[in-house]
Short mmCIF file of C-alpha atoms (C1' of nucleotides) in Angstrom, two decimals:
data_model
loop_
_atom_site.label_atom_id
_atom_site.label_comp_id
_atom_site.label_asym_id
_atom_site.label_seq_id
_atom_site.Cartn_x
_atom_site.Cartn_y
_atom_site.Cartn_z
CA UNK L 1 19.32 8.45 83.43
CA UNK L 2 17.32 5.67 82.24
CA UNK L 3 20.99 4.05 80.62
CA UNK L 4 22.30 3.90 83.45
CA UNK L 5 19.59 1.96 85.76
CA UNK L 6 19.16 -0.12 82.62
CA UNK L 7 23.18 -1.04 82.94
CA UNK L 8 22.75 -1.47 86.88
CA UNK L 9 19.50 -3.45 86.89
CA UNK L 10 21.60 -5.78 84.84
CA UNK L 11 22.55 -9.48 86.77
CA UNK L 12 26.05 -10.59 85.60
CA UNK L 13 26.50 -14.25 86.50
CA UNK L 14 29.86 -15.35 87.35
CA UNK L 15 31.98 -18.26 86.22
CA UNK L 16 33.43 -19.89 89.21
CA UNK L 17 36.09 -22.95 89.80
CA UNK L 18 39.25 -21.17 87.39
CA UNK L 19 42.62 -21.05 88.29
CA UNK L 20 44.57 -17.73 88.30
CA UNK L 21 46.74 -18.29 85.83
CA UNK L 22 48.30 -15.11 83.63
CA UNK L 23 51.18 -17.08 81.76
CA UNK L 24 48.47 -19.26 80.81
CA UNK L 25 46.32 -16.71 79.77
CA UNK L 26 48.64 -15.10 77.61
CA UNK L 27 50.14 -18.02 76.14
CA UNK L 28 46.75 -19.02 75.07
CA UNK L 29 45.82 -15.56 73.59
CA UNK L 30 49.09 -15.92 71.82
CA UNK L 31 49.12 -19.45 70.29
CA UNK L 32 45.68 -18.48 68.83
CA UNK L 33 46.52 -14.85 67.69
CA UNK L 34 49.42 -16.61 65.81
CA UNK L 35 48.01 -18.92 63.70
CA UNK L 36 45.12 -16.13 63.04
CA UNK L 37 47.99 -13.71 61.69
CA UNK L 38 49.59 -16.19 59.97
CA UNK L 39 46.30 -17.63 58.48
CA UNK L 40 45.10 -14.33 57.38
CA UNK L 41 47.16 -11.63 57.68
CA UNK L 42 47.47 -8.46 60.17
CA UNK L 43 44.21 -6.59 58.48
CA UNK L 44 42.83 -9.62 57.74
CA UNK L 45 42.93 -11.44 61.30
CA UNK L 46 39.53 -9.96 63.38
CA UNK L 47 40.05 -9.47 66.80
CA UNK L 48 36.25 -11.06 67.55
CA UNK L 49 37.46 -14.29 65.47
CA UNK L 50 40.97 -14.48 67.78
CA UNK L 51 39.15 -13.44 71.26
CA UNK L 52 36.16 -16.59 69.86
CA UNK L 53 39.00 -19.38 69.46
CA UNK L 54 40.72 -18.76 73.04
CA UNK L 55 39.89 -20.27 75.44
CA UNK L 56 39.34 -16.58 77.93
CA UNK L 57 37.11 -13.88 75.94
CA UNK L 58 38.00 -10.55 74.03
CA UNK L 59 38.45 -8.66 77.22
CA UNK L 60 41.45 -10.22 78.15
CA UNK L 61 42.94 -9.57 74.81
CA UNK L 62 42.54 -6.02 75.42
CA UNK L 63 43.72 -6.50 79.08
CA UNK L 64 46.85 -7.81 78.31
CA UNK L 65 47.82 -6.74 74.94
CA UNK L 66 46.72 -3.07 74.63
CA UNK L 67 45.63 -3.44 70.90
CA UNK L 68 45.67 -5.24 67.86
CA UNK L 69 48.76 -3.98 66.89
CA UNK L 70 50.70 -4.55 69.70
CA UNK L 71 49.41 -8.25 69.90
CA UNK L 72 50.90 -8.58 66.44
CA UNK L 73 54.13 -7.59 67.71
CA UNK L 74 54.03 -9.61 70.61
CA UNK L 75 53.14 -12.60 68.34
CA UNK L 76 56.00 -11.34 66.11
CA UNK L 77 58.58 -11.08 68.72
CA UNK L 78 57.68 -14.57 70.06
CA UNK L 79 58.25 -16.12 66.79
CA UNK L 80 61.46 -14.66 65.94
CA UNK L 81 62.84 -15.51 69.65
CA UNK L 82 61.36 -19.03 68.70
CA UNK L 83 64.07 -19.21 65.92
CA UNK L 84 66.62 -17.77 67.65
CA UNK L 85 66.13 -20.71 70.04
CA UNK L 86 66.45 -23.27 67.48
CA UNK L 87 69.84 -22.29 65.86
CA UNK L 88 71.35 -21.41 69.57
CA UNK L 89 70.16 -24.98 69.78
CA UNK L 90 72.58 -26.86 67.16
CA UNK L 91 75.60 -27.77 67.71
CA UNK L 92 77.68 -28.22 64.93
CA UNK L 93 81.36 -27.61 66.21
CA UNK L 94 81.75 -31.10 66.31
CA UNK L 95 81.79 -31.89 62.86
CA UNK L 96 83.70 -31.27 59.63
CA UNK L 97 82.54 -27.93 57.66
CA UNK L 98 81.07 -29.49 54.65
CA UNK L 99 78.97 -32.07 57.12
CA UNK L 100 78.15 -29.16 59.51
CA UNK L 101 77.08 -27.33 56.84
CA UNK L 102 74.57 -29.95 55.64
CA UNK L 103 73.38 -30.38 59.14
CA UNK L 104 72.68 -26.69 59.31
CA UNK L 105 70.85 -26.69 55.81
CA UNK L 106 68.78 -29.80 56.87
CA UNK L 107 67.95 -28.30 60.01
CA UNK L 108 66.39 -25.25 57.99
CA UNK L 109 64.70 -26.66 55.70
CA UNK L 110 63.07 -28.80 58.53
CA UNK L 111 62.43 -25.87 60.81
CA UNK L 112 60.69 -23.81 58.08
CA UNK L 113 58.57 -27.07 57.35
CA UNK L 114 57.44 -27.69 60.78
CA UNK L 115 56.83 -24.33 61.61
CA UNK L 116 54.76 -23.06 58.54
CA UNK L 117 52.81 -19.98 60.62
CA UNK L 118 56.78 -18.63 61.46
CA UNK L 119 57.01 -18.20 57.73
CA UNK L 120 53.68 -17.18 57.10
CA UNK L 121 54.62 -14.31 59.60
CA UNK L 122 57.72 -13.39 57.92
CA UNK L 123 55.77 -13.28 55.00
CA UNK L 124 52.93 -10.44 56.56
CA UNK L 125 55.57 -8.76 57.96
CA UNK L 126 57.42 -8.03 54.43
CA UNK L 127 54.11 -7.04 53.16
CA UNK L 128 53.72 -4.08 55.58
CA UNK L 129 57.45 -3.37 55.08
CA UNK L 130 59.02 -4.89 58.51
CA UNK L 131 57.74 -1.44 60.18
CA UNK L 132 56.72 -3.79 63.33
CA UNK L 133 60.40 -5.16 63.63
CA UNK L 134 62.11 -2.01 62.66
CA UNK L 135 60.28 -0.94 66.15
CA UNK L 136 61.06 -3.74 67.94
CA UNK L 137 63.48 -3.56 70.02
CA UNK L 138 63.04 -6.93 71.57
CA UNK L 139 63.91 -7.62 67.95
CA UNK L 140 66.42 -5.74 67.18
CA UNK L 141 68.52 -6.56 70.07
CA UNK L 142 68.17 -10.09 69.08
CA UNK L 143 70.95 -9.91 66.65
CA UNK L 144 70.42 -13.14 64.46
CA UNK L 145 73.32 -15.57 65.19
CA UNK L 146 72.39 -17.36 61.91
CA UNK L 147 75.15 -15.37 60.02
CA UNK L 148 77.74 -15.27 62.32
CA UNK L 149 77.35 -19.34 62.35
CA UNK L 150 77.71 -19.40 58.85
CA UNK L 151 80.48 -17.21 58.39
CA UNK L 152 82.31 -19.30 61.37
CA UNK L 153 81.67 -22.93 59.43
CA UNK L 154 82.94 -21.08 55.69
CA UNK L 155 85.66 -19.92 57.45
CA UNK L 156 86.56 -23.21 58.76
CA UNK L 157 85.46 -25.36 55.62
CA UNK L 158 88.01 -22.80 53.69
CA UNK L 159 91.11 -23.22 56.10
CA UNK L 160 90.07 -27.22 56.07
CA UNK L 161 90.16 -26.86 51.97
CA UNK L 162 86.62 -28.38 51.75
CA UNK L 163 85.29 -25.14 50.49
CA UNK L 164 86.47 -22.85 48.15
CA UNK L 165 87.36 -19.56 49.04
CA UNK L 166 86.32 -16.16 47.85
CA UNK L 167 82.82 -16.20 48.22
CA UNK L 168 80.64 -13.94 50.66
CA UNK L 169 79.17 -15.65 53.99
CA UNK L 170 76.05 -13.64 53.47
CA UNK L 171 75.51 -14.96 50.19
CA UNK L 172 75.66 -18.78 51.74
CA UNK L 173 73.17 -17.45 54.21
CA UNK L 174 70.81 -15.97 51.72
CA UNK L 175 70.71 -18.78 49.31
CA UNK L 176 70.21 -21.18 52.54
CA UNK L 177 67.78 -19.11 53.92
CA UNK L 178 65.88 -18.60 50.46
CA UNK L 179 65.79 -21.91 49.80
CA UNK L 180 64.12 -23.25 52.75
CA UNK L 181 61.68 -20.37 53.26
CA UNK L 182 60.40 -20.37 49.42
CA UNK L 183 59.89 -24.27 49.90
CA UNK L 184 57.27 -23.22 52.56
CA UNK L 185 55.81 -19.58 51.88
CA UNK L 186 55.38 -20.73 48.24
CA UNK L 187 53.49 -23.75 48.58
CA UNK L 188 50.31 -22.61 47.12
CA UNK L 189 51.24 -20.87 44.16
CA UNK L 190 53.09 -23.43 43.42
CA UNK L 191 50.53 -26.14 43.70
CA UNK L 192 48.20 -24.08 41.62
CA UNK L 193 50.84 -23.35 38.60
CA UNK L 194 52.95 -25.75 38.57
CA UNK L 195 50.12 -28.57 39.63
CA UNK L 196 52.97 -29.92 42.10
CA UNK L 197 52.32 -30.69 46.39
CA UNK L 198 55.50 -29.76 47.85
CA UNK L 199 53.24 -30.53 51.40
CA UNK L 200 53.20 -34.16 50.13
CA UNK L 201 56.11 -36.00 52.05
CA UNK L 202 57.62 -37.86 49.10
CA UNK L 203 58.13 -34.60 46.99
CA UNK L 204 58.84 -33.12 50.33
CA UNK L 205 61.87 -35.47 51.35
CA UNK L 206 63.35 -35.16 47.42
CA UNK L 207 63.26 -31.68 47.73
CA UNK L 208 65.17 -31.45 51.22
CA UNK L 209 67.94 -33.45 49.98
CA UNK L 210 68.48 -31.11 46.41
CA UNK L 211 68.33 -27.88 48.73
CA UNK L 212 71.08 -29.56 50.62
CA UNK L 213 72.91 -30.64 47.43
CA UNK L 214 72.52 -27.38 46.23
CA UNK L 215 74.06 -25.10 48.57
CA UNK L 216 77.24 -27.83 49.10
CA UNK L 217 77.78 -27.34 45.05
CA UNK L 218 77.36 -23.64 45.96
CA UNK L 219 80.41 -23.87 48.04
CA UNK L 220 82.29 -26.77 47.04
CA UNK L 221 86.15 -26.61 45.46
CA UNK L 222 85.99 -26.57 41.36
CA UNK Y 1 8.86 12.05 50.60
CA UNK Y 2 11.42 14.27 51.73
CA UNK Y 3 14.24 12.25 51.27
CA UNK Y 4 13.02 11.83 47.68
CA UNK Y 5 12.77 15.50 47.03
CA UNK Y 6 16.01 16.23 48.90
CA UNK Y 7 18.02 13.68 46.84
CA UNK Y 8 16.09 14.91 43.01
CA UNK Y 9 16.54 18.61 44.15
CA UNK Y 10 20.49 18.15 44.81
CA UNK Y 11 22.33 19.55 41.56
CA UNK Y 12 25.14 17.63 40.24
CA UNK Y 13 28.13 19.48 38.18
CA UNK Y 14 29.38 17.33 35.69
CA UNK Y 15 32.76 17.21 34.42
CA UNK Y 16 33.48 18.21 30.45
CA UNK Y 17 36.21 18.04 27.91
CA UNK Y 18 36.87 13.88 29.03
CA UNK Y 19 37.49 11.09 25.98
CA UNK Y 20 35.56 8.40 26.12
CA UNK Y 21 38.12 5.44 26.68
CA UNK Y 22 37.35 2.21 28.47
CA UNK Y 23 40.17 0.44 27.87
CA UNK Y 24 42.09 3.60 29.24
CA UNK Y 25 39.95 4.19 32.57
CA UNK Y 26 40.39 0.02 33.33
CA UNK Y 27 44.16 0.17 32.85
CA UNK Y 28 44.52 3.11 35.07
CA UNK Y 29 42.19 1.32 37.51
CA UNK Y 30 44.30 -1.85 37.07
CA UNK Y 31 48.19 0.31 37.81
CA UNK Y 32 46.57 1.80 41.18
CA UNK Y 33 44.94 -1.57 42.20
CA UNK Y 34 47.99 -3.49 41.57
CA UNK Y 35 50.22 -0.92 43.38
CA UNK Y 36 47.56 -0.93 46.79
CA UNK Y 37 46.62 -4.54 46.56
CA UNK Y 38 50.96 -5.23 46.20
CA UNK Y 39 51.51 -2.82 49.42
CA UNK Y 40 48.71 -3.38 51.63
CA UNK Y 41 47.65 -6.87 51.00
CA UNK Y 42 43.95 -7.73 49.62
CA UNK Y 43 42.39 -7.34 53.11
CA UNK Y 44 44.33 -4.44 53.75
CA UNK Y 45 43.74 -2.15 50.50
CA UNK Y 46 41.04 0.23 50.57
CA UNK Y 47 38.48 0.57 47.62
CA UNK Y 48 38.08 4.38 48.76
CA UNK Y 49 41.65 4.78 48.87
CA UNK Y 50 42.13 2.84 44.95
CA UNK Y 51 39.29 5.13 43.53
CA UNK Y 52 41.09 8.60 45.79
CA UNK Y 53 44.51 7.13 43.44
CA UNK Y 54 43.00 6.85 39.97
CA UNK Y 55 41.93 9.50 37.72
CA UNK Y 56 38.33 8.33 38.34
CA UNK Y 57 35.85 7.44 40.68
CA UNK Y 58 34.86 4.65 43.01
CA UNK Y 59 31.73 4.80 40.80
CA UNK Y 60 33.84 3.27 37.96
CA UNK Y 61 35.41 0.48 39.24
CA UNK Y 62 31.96 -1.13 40.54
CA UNK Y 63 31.17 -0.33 37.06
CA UNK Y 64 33.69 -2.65 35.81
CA UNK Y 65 35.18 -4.88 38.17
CA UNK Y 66 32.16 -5.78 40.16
CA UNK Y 67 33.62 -5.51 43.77
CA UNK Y 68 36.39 -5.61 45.79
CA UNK Y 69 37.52 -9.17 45.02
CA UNK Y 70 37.14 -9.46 41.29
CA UNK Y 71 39.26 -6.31 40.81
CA UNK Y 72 41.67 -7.79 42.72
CA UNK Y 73 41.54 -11.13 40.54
CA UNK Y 74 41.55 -9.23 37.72
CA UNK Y 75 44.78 -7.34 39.01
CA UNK Y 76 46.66 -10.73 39.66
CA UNK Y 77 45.72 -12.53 36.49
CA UNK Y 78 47.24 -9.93 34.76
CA UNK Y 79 50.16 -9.99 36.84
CA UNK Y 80 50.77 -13.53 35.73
CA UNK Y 81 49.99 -12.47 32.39
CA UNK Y 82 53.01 -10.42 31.98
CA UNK Y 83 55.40 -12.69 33.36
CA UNK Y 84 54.22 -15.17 30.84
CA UNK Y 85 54.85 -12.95 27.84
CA UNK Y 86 58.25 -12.05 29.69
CA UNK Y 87 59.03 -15.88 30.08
CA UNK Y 88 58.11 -16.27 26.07
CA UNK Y 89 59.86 -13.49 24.84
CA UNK Y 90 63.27 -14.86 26.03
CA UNK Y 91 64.95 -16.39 22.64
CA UNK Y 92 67.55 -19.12 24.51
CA UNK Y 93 67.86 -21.48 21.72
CA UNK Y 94 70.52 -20.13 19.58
CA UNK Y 95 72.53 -20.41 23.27
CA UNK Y 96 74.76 -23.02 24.37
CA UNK Y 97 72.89 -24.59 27.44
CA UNK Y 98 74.96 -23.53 29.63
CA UNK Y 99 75.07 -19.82 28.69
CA UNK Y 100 71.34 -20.13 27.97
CA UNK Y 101 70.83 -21.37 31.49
CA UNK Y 102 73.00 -18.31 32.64
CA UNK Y 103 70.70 -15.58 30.96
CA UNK Y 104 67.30 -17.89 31.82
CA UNK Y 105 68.53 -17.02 35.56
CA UNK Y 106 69.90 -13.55 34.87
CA UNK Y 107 66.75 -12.55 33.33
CA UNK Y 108 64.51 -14.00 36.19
CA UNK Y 109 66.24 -11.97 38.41
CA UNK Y 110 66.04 -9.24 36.60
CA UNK Y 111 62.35 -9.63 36.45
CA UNK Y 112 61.54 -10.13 39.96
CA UNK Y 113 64.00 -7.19 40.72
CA UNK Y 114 62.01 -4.93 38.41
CA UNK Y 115 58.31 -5.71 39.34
CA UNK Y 116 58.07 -6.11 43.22
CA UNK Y 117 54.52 -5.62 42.60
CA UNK Y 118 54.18 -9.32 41.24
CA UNK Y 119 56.08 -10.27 44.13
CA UNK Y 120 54.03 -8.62 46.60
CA UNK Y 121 51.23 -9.97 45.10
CA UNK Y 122 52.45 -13.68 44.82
CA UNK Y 123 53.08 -13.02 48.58
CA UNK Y 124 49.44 -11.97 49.07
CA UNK Y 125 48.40 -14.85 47.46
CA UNK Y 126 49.97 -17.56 49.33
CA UNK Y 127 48.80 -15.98 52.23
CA UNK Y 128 45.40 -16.38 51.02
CA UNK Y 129 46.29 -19.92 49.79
CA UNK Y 130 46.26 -19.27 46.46
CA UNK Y 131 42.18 -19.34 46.33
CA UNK Y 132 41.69 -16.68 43.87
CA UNK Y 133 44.35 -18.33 41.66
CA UNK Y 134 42.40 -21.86 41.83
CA UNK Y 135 39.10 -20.27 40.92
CA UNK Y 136 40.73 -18.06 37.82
CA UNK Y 137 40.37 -20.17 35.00
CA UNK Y 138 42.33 -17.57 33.11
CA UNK Y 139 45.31 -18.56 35.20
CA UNK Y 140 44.74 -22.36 34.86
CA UNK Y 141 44.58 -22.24 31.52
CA UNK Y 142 47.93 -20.02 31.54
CA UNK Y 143 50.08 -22.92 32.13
CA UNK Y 144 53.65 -21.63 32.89
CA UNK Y 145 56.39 -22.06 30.00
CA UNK Y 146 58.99 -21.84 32.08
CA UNK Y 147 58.95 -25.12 33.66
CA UNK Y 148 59.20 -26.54 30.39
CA UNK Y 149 61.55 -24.26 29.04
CA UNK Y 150 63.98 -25.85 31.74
CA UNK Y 151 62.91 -28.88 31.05
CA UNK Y 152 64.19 -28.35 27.31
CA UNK Y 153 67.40 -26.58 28.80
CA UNK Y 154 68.39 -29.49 31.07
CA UNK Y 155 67.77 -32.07 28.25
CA UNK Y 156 70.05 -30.26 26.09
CA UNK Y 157 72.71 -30.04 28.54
CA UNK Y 158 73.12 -33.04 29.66
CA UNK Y 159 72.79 -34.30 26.35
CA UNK Y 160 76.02 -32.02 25.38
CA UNK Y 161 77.88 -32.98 28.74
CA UNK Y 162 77.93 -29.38 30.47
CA UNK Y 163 75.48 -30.63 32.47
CA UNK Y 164 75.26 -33.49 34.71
CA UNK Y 165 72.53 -36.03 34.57
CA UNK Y 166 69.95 -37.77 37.20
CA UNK Y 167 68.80 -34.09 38.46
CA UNK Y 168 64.95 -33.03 38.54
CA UNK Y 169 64.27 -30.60 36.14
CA UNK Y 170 61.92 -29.03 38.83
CA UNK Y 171 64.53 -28.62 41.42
CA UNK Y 172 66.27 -26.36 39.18
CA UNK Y 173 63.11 -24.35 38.24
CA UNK Y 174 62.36 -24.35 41.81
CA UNK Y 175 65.92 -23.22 43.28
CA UNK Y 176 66.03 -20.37 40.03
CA UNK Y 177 62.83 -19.50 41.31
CA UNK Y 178 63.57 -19.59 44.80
CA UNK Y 179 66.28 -17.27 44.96
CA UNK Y 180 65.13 -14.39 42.47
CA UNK Y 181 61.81 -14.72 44.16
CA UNK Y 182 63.52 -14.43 47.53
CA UNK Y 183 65.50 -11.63 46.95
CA UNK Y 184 62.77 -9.20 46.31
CA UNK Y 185 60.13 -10.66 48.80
CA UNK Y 186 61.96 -10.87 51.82
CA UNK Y 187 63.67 -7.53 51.23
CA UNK Y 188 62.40 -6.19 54.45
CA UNK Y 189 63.17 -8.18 57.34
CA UNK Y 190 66.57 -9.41 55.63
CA UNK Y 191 66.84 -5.17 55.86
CA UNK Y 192 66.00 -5.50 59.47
CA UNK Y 193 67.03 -8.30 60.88
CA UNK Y 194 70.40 -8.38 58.87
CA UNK Y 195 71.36 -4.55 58.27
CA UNK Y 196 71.85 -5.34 54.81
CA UNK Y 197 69.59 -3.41 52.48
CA UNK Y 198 69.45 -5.34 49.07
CA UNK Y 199 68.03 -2.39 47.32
CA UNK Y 200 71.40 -1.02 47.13
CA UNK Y 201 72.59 -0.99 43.71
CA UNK Y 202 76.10 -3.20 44.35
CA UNK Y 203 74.62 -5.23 46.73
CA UNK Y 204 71.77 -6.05 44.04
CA UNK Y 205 74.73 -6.86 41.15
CA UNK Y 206 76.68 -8.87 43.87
CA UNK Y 207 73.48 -10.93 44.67
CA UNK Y 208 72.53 -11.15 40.91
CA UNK Y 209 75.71 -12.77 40.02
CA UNK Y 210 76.25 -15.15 43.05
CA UNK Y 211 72.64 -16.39 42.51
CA UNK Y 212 73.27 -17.32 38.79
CA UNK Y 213 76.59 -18.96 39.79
CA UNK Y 214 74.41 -20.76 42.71
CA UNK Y 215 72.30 -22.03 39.98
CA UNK Y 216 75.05 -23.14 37.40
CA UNK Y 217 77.00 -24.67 40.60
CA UNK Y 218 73.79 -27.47 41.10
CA UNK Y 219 74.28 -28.61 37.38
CA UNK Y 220 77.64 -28.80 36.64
CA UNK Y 221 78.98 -32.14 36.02
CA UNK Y 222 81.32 -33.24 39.22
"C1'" DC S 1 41.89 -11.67 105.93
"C1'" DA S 2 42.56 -7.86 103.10
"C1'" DG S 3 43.84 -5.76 99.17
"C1'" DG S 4 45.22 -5.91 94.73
"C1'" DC S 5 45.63 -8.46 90.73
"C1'" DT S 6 43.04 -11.41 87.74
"C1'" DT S 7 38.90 -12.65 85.54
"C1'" DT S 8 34.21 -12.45 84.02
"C1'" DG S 9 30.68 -11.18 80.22
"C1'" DA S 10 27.82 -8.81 77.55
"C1'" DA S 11 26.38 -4.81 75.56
"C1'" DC S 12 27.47 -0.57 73.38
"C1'" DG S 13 29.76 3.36 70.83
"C1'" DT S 14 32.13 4.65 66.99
"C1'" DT S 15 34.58 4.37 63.07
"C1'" DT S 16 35.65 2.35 58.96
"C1'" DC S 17 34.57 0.50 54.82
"C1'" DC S 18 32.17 -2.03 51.15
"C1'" DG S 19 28.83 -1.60 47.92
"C1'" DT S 20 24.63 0.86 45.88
"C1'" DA S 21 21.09 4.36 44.86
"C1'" DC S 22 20.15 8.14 42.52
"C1'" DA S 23 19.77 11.41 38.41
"C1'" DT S 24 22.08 13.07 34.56
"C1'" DT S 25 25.41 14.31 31.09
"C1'" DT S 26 28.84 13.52 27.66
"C1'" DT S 27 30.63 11.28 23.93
"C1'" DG S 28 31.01 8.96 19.58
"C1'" DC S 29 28.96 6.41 15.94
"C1'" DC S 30 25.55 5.77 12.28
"C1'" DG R 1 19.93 14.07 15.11
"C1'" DG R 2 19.21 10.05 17.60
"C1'" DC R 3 20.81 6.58 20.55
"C1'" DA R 4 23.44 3.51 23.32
"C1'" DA R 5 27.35 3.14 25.86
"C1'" DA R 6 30.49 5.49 28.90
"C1'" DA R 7 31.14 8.40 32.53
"C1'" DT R 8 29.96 11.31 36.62
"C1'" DG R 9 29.60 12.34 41.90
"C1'" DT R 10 27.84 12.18 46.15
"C1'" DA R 11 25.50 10.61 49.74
"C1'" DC R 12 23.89 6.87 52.18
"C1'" DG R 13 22.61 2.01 53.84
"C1'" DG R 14 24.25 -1.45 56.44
"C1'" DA R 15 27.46 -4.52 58.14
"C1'" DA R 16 31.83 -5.32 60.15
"C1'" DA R 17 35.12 -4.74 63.34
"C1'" DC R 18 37.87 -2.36 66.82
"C1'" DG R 19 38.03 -1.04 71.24
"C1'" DT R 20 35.48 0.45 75.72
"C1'" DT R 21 32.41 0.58 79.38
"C1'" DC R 22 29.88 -0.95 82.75
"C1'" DA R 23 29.67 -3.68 87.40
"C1'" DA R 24 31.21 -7.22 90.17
"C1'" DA R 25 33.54 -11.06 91.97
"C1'" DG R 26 37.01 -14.88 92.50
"C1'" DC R 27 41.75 -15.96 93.60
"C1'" DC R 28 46.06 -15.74 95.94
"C1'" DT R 29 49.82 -13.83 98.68
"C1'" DG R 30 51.58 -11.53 102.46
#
DNA sequence: CAGGCTTTGAACGTTTCCGTACATTTTGCC
DNA sequence: GGCAAAATGTACGGAAACGTTCAAAGCCTG
């Protein structure tokens, strides 16, 4: 057929000099494909845009992702391990309850801050109903450690008498948890209605130490 | 030409027995919009798939909206209507500050609990940066009560020495905020990641009330 | 040095989806 | 009855955007 000479006939010239280098490859796909998601959404991320902003071409998306989807959840799973990571990472045994406790709600807020696309994930993710995680079973075998920490440091800050007893660790967690992701995945709104930067660092700072105050009135003796 | 004749020859049945009623057609328009735009994000929503949902036709809501976009403007501005005429319709003066403070959070939560729409939608549009809001001067002019309303709240408190002084009105609004607002948005992956579905009807009271003791916690006098 | 894994790159097929063209009818008001 | 606004329905243009297909070659390890 004539298609087919045409597609023969056709010279392909070759890019020479690159390193083999698949962790690279994928890590690069990956860095990029996150901030796209988290910048526009799953339906709203294009697949041209992400393959256009590596540094390798669309082929290699396809190569070592499958699909769009399952990049997602690759991107997904990344940024939840990410987390997991960071609160493996403190180490607040050391210290009193009530000062752990601060520690751990600094930390949060900070983490949220400094990773804005983690939230901005979490955020997609509720929109299409966590069907991606609820899949996952990288994900679901992850088993958040973020609760069991806080229900170790109430129990503690109860038997030390620097926190009252009676309430429910999971409602610590949520308010923690609410507090610093709302700071982050609300910014705009909030800029727009309320005419307030919460990206500025001074109203940024002020509003890391009343979370903190906050969620130690939250649990503090009356 | 042929096309010409094909197109005038084709027959069209027309549907009888309809009322005329704008309003009507752009309020049914509106509900479906709100519900697609709220599950599937703005990218992700489907004009076909709005027009399949109402009780008319794709036809219509070019005929009033415009496009895409300007429905879904439309859709959030009167999203953000509502919750202003919610917001007014709360009578907390006759309250003790305190108490009033109590019901102000009571009745947020109650709000966000009842309309996950807006909070899908709020969602939506911090993923989108809040752009649509910026541009709607319908919205700007709109100027959220409730930040005042606080404002007033926390005066009055500390004034009558329930509350204590030297906080920022806006860290209240923003932690009231915060944690109704969190509770509804996040519903998803807390479902996932946490095995705790906060749909359930006690787990929604238990929430309610821990979050309004959260919030009275942060102003009580020490 | 050989074979398989990695990489290249552009063009193409196909589907999806937004928005519009048409011609016409129905309704309600004056 | 006349008239303007409201409503109808389908098919189609055209642009995205996803994913694939071709053919070939470089790189590294064993």
């Amino acid at each position: 057929m004539a298609e087919a000479q045409r597609r023969k006939a056709r010279r392909v010239p070759r890019r020479t000099g690159w390193t083999r280098d698949p962790d690279g490859v994928r890590r690069n796909i990956l860095d990029v494909a996150r901030s796209e998601f988290a910048r526009k959404g799953l339906s709203g991320a294009r697949v041209d845009e992400i393959a256009a902003l590596t540094s390798t071409s669309k082929r290699m998306i396809y190569y070592y992702f499958g699909d769009k989807q399952r990049l997602y959840v690759a991107v997904l799973e990344e940024a939840y391990q990410s987390i997991r990571t960071f609160e493996t990472g403190l180490s607040l045994d050391a210290l009193p309850a009530d000062e752990a406790l601060a520690r751990l709600v600094g930390a949060s807020v900070d983490y949220h801050t400094a990773h804005p696309d983690f939230v901005r994930l979490v955020m997609v993710e509720n929109i299409h109903d966590a069907q991606h995680l609820r899949r996952s079973a990288k994900i679901h075998d992850l088993n958040l450690t973020a609760l069991a920490r806080v229900r170790d440091l109430y129990g503690r800050g109860v038997a030390s008498g620097v926190f009252r007893a009676g309430l429910d660790p999971l409602d610590i967690f949520l308010t923690l948890s609410a507090l610093a992701f709302y700071n982050v995945s609300n910014r705009a709104t909030i800029r727009e209605v309320l005419h307030h930067d919460m990206a500025e660092a001074a109203a940024c700072m002020a509003r890391r130490a009343a979370i903190i105050d906050t969620v130690l009135a939250m649990v503090r003796p009356r």
